[in-house]
């Protein structure tokens, strides 16, 4: 079955770049689907960050678009998130997920907490 | 402030049925059959329960059903069980500004 696992620093300093990677097992990214990121600030709801089609098309949340980059590395079967110029408001659990289309995330990673703090 | 509006909380007794609403606009819920529902237990990742308004992924109980009327989607859980107590989120594709996804603020379901 498909499994996703996030990895990356648990703490990032304000104004720096948050970088996370999602390793996918049980399915080849190059075979299809969208691959994306969703975050959840502590005690709050879900916020969609963006997704990337396996062939390279990207879609971003308009409120984050200027700071976000999602990329896919099919050779390693993983995809990545970069969010620059972070502030405390970017502190959240970050989930990677497979999007079957229409914004429907059918497989999720376990999530990783990233804290923005000096 | 979330793009989609959900009640903050709902409750029901074991065996009863409850419905959670998700209200959007003609640019999201009302314009596309791309509404999804997620269940999230504390400390866990969300789990897809309904997609494309009313379809259930393999393995999800048929006690969970989805529907849509105009700009409002609904999730109904019948035969409530203790393990259904969780947070529920709706999500929808939207074409507002650029194509993206919006979520509701979440609904806490309490099984009394």
mmCIF file of C-alpha atoms in Angstrom:
data_model
loop_
_atom_site.group_PDB
_atom_site.id
_atom_site.type_symbol
_atom_site.label_atom_id
_atom_site.label_comp_id
_atom_site.label_asym_id
_atom_site.label_seq_id
_atom_site.Cartn_x
_atom_site.Cartn_y
_atom_site.Cartn_z
ATOM 1 C CA UNK A 1 0.000 0.000 0.000
ATOM 2 C CA UNK A 2 1.049 3.601 -0.496
ATOM 3 C CA UNK A 3 2.952 5.181 2.378
ATOM 4 C CA UNK A 4 4.215 8.729 2.745
ATOM 5 C CA UNK A 5 6.791 9.967 5.257
ATOM 6 C CA UNK A 6 7.753 13.569 5.914
ATOM 7 C CA UNK A 7 11.240 14.568 6.998
ATOM 8 C CA UNK A 8 13.019 17.810 7.744
ATOM 9 C CA UNK A 9 14.068 20.186 10.531
ATOM 10 C CA UNK A 10 11.662 20.544 13.435
ATOM 11 C CA UNK A 11 12.679 24.150 14.024
ATOM 12 C CA UNK A 12 13.337 27.018 11.638
ATOM 13 C CA UNK A 13 14.405 30.576 12.458
ATOM 14 C CA UNK A 14 12.215 33.540 11.465
ATOM 15 C CA UNK A 15 12.927 34.889 7.959
ATOM 16 C CA UNK A 16 14.610 31.634 6.927
ATOM 17 C CA UNK A 17 13.379 28.898 4.583
ATOM 18 C CA UNK A 18 11.392 25.880 5.725
ATOM 19 C CA UNK A 19 12.329 22.775 3.745
ATOM 20 C CA UNK A 20 10.564 19.417 3.974
ATOM 21 C CA UNK A 21 10.728 16.213 1.970
ATOM 22 C CA UNK A 22 8.121 13.496 1.537
ATOM 23 C CA UNK A 23 9.334 10.000 0.695
ATOM 24 C CA UNK A 24 6.779 7.837 -1.098
ATOM 25 C CA UNK A 25 6.768 4.042 -0.984
ATOM 26 C CA UNK A 26 4.406 1.538 -2.553
ATOM 27 C CA UNK A 27 3.691 3.725 -5.592
ATOM 28 C CA UNK A 28 5.798 5.400 -8.257
ATOM 29 C CA UNK A 29 5.268 9.166 -8.334
ATOM 30 C CA UNK A 30 5.944 9.198 -12.075
ATOM 31 C CA UNK A 31 2.918 6.946 -12.648
ATOM 32 C CA UNK A 32 0.425 9.701 -11.912
ATOM 33 C CA UNK A 33 -1.597 11.645 -9.341
ATOM 34 C CA UNK A 34 -0.897 14.996 -7.744
ATOM 35 C CA UNK A 35 1.435 15.249 -4.748
ATOM 36 C CA UNK A 36 0.953 18.002 -2.232
ATOM 37 C CA UNK A 37 1.272 19.601 1.172
ATOM 38 C CA UNK A 38 -1.286 20.597 3.805
ATOM 39 C CA UNK A 39 -0.570 22.196 7.176
ATOM 40 C CA UNK A 40 -2.345 22.530 10.499
ATOM 41 C CA UNK A 41 -1.335 25.131 13.109
ATOM 42 C CA UNK A 42 -1.546 23.806 16.677
ATOM 43 C CA UNK A 43 -5.180 23.592 17.762
ATOM 44 C CA UNK A 44 -6.459 24.932 14.444
ATOM 45 C CA UNK A 45 -7.867 23.669 11.151
ATOM 46 C CA UNK A 46 -6.342 22.453 7.906
ATOM 47 C CA UNK A 47 -4.779 24.760 5.331
ATOM 48 C CA UNK A 48 -3.974 23.569 1.825
ATOM 49 C CA UNK A 49 -0.524 24.710 0.689
ATOM 50 C CA UNK A 50 -0.258 23.361 -2.828
ATOM 51 C CA UNK A 51 0.267 20.365 -5.069
ATOM 52 C CA UNK A 52 2.207 19.276 -8.091
ATOM 53 C CA UNK A 53 1.176 16.915 -10.866
ATOM 54 C CA UNK A 54 3.690 14.155 -11.527
ATOM 55 C CA UNK A 55 4.489 15.729 -14.892
ATOM 56 C CA UNK A 56 5.346 19.106 -13.337
ATOM 57 C CA UNK A 57 2.264 21.378 -13.226
ATOM 58 C CA UNK A 58 1.975 23.142 -9.888
ATOM 59 C CA UNK A 59 -0.969 24.662 -8.017
ATOM 60 C CA UNK A 60 -0.541 26.849 -4.954
ATOM 61 C CA UNK A 61 -2.727 28.461 -2.317
ATOM 62 C CA UNK A 62 -3.009 32.085 -3.496
ATOM 63 C CA UNK A 63 -2.264 33.319 0.033
ATOM 64 C CA UNK A 64 1.085 31.473 0.094
ATOM 65 C CA UNK A 65 1.987 31.428 -3.587
ATOM 66 C CA UNK A 66 4.690 34.083 -3.377
ATOM 67 C CA UNK A 67 6.627 32.064 -0.776
ATOM 68 C CA UNK A 68 6.050 28.426 -1.773
ATOM 69 C CA UNK A 69 7.789 26.009 -4.106
ATOM 70 C CA UNK A 70 6.840 22.348 -4.510
ATOM 71 C CA UNK A 71 9.072 20.077 -6.551
ATOM 72 C CA UNK A 72 9.204 16.393 -7.409
ATOM 73 C CA UNK A 73 12.245 14.123 -7.688
ATOM 74 C CA UNK A 74 11.046 11.045 -9.548
ATOM 75 C CA UNK A 75 14.493 9.399 -9.362
ATOM 76 C CA UNK A 76 14.190 9.290 -5.567
ATOM 77 C CA UNK A 77 10.394 8.886 -5.571
ATOM 78 C CA UNK A 78 9.979 11.882 -3.314
ATOM 79 C CA UNK A 79 8.679 15.427 -3.414
ATOM 80 C CA UNK A 80 9.592 18.543 -1.485
ATOM 81 C CA UNK A 81 8.235 21.752 -0.006
ATOM 82 C CA UNK A 82 10.083 25.020 0.393
ATOM 83 C CA UNK A 83 8.462 27.940 2.203
ATOM 84 C CA UNK A 84 10.592 31.031 2.478
ATOM 85 C CA UNK A 85 10.567 34.074 4.749
ATOM 86 C CA UNK A 86 8.827 32.155 7.536
ATOM 87 C CA UNK A 87 7.279 33.756 10.613
ATOM 88 C CA UNK A 88 5.731 32.378 13.787
ATOM 89 C CA UNK A 89 2.442 32.103 11.874
ATOM 90 C CA UNK A 90 3.999 29.305 9.819
ATOM 91 C CA UNK A 91 4.367 27.097 12.902
ATOM 92 C CA UNK A 92 2.278 24.025 12.158
ATOM 93 C CA UNK A 93 2.140 20.294 11.603
ATOM 94 C CA UNK A 94 2.961 19.815 7.935
ATOM 95 C CA UNK A 95 1.425 16.850 6.114
ATOM 96 C CA UNK A 96 2.328 15.501 2.716
ATOM 97 C CA UNK A 97 -0.431 13.772 0.799
ATOM 98 C CA UNK A 98 -1.388 12.141 -2.474
ATOM 99 C CA UNK A 99 -4.128 14.032 -4.308
ATOM 100 C CA UNK A 100 -6.283 11.850 -6.547
ATOM 101 C CA UNK A 101 -7.600 14.918 -8.319
ATOM 102 C CA UNK A 102 -10.160 17.563 -7.478
ATOM 103 C CA UNK A 103 -8.263 18.365 -4.313
ATOM 104 C CA UNK A 104 -9.038 15.022 -2.696
ATOM 105 C CA UNK A 105 -6.153 13.757 -0.558
ATOM 106 C CA UNK A 106 -6.524 10.008 -0.216
ATOM 107 C CA UNK A 107 -3.184 9.105 1.369
ATOM 108 C CA UNK A 108 -1.462 11.145 4.068
ATOM 109 C CA UNK A 109 1.868 11.122 5.837
ATOM 110 C CA UNK A 110 1.892 11.093 9.628
ATOM 111 C CA UNK A 111 2.783 14.782 9.753
ATOM 112 C CA UNK A 112 5.768 16.650 11.121
ATOM 113 C CA UNK A 113 5.707 19.617 13.485
ATOM 114 C CA UNK A 114 7.746 22.592 12.368
ATOM 115 C CA UNK A 115 8.227 25.410 14.860
ATOM 116 C CA UNK A 116 9.382 28.838 13.744
ATOM 117 C CA UNK A 117 11.418 30.299 16.550
ATOM 118 C CA UNK A 118 14.760 31.944 17.122
ATOM 119 C CA UNK B 1 -11.386 32.589 8.780
ATOM 120 C CA UNK B 2 -11.964 29.480 6.669
ATOM 121 C CA UNK B 3 -13.332 29.616 3.151
ATOM 122 C CA UNK B 4 -15.957 26.948 3.886
ATOM 123 C CA UNK B 5 -18.311 27.220 6.863
ATOM 124 C CA UNK B 6 -18.908 24.298 9.213
ATOM 125 C CA UNK B 7 -20.587 24.193 12.626
ATOM 126 C CA UNK B 8 -17.994 24.206 15.399
ATOM 127 C CA UNK B 9 -19.543 21.208 17.125
ATOM 128 C CA UNK B 10 -22.242 18.578 16.854
ATOM 129 C CA UNK B 11 -23.197 15.761 19.184
ATOM 130 C CA UNK B 12 -25.288 12.634 19.219
ATOM 131 C CA UNK B 13 -25.912 9.478 21.188
ATOM 132 C CA UNK B 14 -24.760 6.021 20.138
ATOM 133 C CA UNK B 15 -27.010 4.611 17.421
ATOM 134 C CA UNK B 16 -28.322 7.997 16.357
ATOM 135 C CA UNK B 17 -27.594 9.836 13.102
ATOM 136 C CA UNK B 18 -25.971 13.240 12.770
ATOM 137 C CA UNK B 19 -25.333 15.560 9.855
ATOM 138 C CA UNK B 20 -22.502 18.055 9.451
ATOM 139 C CA UNK B 21 -22.956 20.871 6.948
ATOM 140 C CA UNK B 22 -20.312 22.600 4.841
ATOM 141 C CA UNK B 23 -21.333 25.844 3.151
ATOM 142 C CA UNK B 24 -19.372 27.501 0.395
ATOM 143 C CA UNK B 25 -20.090 29.405 -2.790
ATOM 144 C CA UNK B 26 -20.738 28.778 -6.455
ATOM 145 C CA UNK B 27 -16.959 29.001 -7.013
ATOM 146 C CA UNK B 28 -16.267 25.958 -4.855
ATOM 147 C CA UNK B 29 -18.875 23.620 -3.315
ATOM 148 C CA UNK B 30 -21.681 24.707 -5.618
ATOM 149 C CA UNK B 31 -19.640 24.737 -8.797
ATOM 150 C CA UNK B 32 -17.930 21.360 -8.758
ATOM 151 C CA UNK B 33 -18.543 17.821 -7.549
ATOM 152 C CA UNK B 34 -15.173 17.854 -5.813
ATOM 153 C CA UNK B 35 -16.131 17.909 -2.148
ATOM 154 C CA UNK B 36 -14.207 15.683 0.260
ATOM 155 C CA UNK B 37 -14.685 14.881 3.948
ATOM 156 C CA UNK B 38 -11.911 13.962 6.389
ATOM 157 C CA UNK B 39 -11.964 12.460 9.872
ATOM 158 C CA UNK B 40 -9.184 13.386 12.280
ATOM 159 C CA UNK B 41 -8.615 11.837 15.675
ATOM 160 C CA UNK B 42 -6.395 13.717 18.172
ATOM 161 C CA UNK B 43 -2.723 13.546 17.259
ATOM 162 C CA UNK B 44 -3.419 11.668 14.032
ATOM 163 C CA UNK B 45 -3.353 12.534 10.358
ATOM 164 C CA UNK B 46 -6.685 13.187 8.655
ATOM 165 C CA UNK B 47 -8.362 10.216 6.972
ATOM 166 C CA UNK B 48 -10.410 10.505 3.788
ATOM 167 C CA UNK B 49 -14.009 9.431 4.418
ATOM 168 C CA UNK B 50 -15.907 10.792 1.383
ATOM 169 C CA UNK B 51 -14.729 12.105 -1.990
ATOM 170 C CA UNK B 52 -16.414 13.600 -5.038
ATOM 171 C CA UNK B 53 -19.389 14.617 -2.826
ATOM 172 C CA UNK B 54 -20.739 11.145 -2.121
ATOM 173 C CA UNK B 55 -18.220 8.400 -2.944
ATOM 174 C CA UNK B 56 -16.659 6.284 -0.213
ATOM 175 C CA UNK B 57 -13.076 5.012 -0.382
ATOM 176 C CA UNK B 58 -12.612 1.294 0.004
ATOM 177 C CA UNK B 59 -12.651 0.330 3.670
ATOM 178 C CA UNK B 60 -14.787 3.229 4.914
ATOM 179 C CA UNK B 61 -17.987 2.164 6.657
ATOM 180 C CA UNK B 62 -21.240 2.641 4.757
ATOM 181 C CA UNK B 63 -22.495 4.452 7.870
ATOM 182 C CA UNK B 64 -20.788 7.490 6.351
ATOM 183 C CA UNK B 65 -22.530 9.203 3.445
ATOM 184 C CA UNK B 66 -22.217 12.530 1.638
ATOM 185 C CA UNK B 67 -24.532 14.758 -0.368
ATOM 186 C CA UNK B 68 -24.762 18.260 -1.796
ATOM 187 C CA UNK B 69 -27.494 20.796 -2.454
ATOM 188 C CA UNK B 70 -26.559 24.083 -4.049
ATOM 189 C CA UNK B 71 -23.603 25.609 -2.211
ATOM 190 C CA UNK B 72 -23.922 23.329 0.835
ATOM 191 C CA UNK B 73 -22.464 19.851 1.200
ATOM 192 C CA UNK B 74 -23.345 17.492 4.032
ATOM 193 C CA UNK B 75 -21.789 14.523 5.784
ATOM 194 C CA UNK B 76 -24.178 12.129 7.517
ATOM 195 C CA UNK B 77 -23.055 9.507 9.998
ATOM 196 C CA UNK B 78 -25.668 6.922 10.871
ATOM 197 C CA UNK B 79 -25.610 4.441 13.728
ATOM 198 C CA UNK B 80 -23.169 6.601 15.726
ATOM 199 C CA UNK B 81 -20.397 4.726 17.486
ATOM 200 C CA UNK B 82 -17.954 5.854 20.156
ATOM 201 C CA UNK B 83 -15.047 5.668 17.714
ATOM 202 C CA UNK B 84 -16.735 8.228 15.444
ATOM 203 C CA UNK B 85 -15.881 10.932 17.984
ATOM 204 C CA UNK B 86 -13.355 13.087 16.131
ATOM 205 C CA UNK B 87 -12.910 16.307 14.185
ATOM 206 C CA UNK B 88 -14.386 16.382 10.684
ATOM 207 C CA UNK B 89 -13.240 18.683 7.879
ATOM 208 C CA UNK B 90 -14.748 19.330 4.482
ATOM 209 C CA UNK B 91 -12.625 20.358 1.535
ATOM 210 C CA UNK B 92 -13.464 21.556 -1.940
ATOM 211 C CA UNK B 93 -11.779 22.373 -5.195
ATOM 212 C CA UNK B 94 -12.202 26.033 -6.088
ATOM 213 C CA UNK B 95 -11.614 28.068 -9.197
ATOM 214 C CA UNK B 96 -11.634 31.367 -7.295
ATOM 215 C CA UNK B 97 -8.589 33.412 -8.477
ATOM 216 C CA UNK B 98 -6.474 30.349 -9.372
ATOM 217 C CA UNK B 99 -7.344 26.654 -9.034
ATOM 218 C CA UNK B 100 -6.725 25.492 -5.493
ATOM 219 C CA UNK B 101 -8.320 23.743 -2.516
ATOM 220 C CA UNK B 102 -10.171 25.236 0.439
ATOM 221 C CA UNK B 103 -11.139 23.623 3.739
ATOM 222 C CA UNK B 104 -13.807 24.232 6.310
ATOM 223 C CA UNK B 105 -12.873 25.191 9.841
ATOM 224 C CA UNK B 106 -13.693 21.749 11.188
ATOM 225 C CA UNK B 107 -16.494 20.265 13.309
ATOM 226 C CA UNK B 108 -15.935 18.498 16.614
ATOM 227 C CA UNK B 109 -18.242 15.483 16.875
ATOM 228 C CA UNK B 110 -19.001 14.343 20.397
ATOM 229 C CA UNK B 111 -20.650 10.976 20.975
ATOM 230 C CA UNK B 112 -22.587 11.344 24.211
#
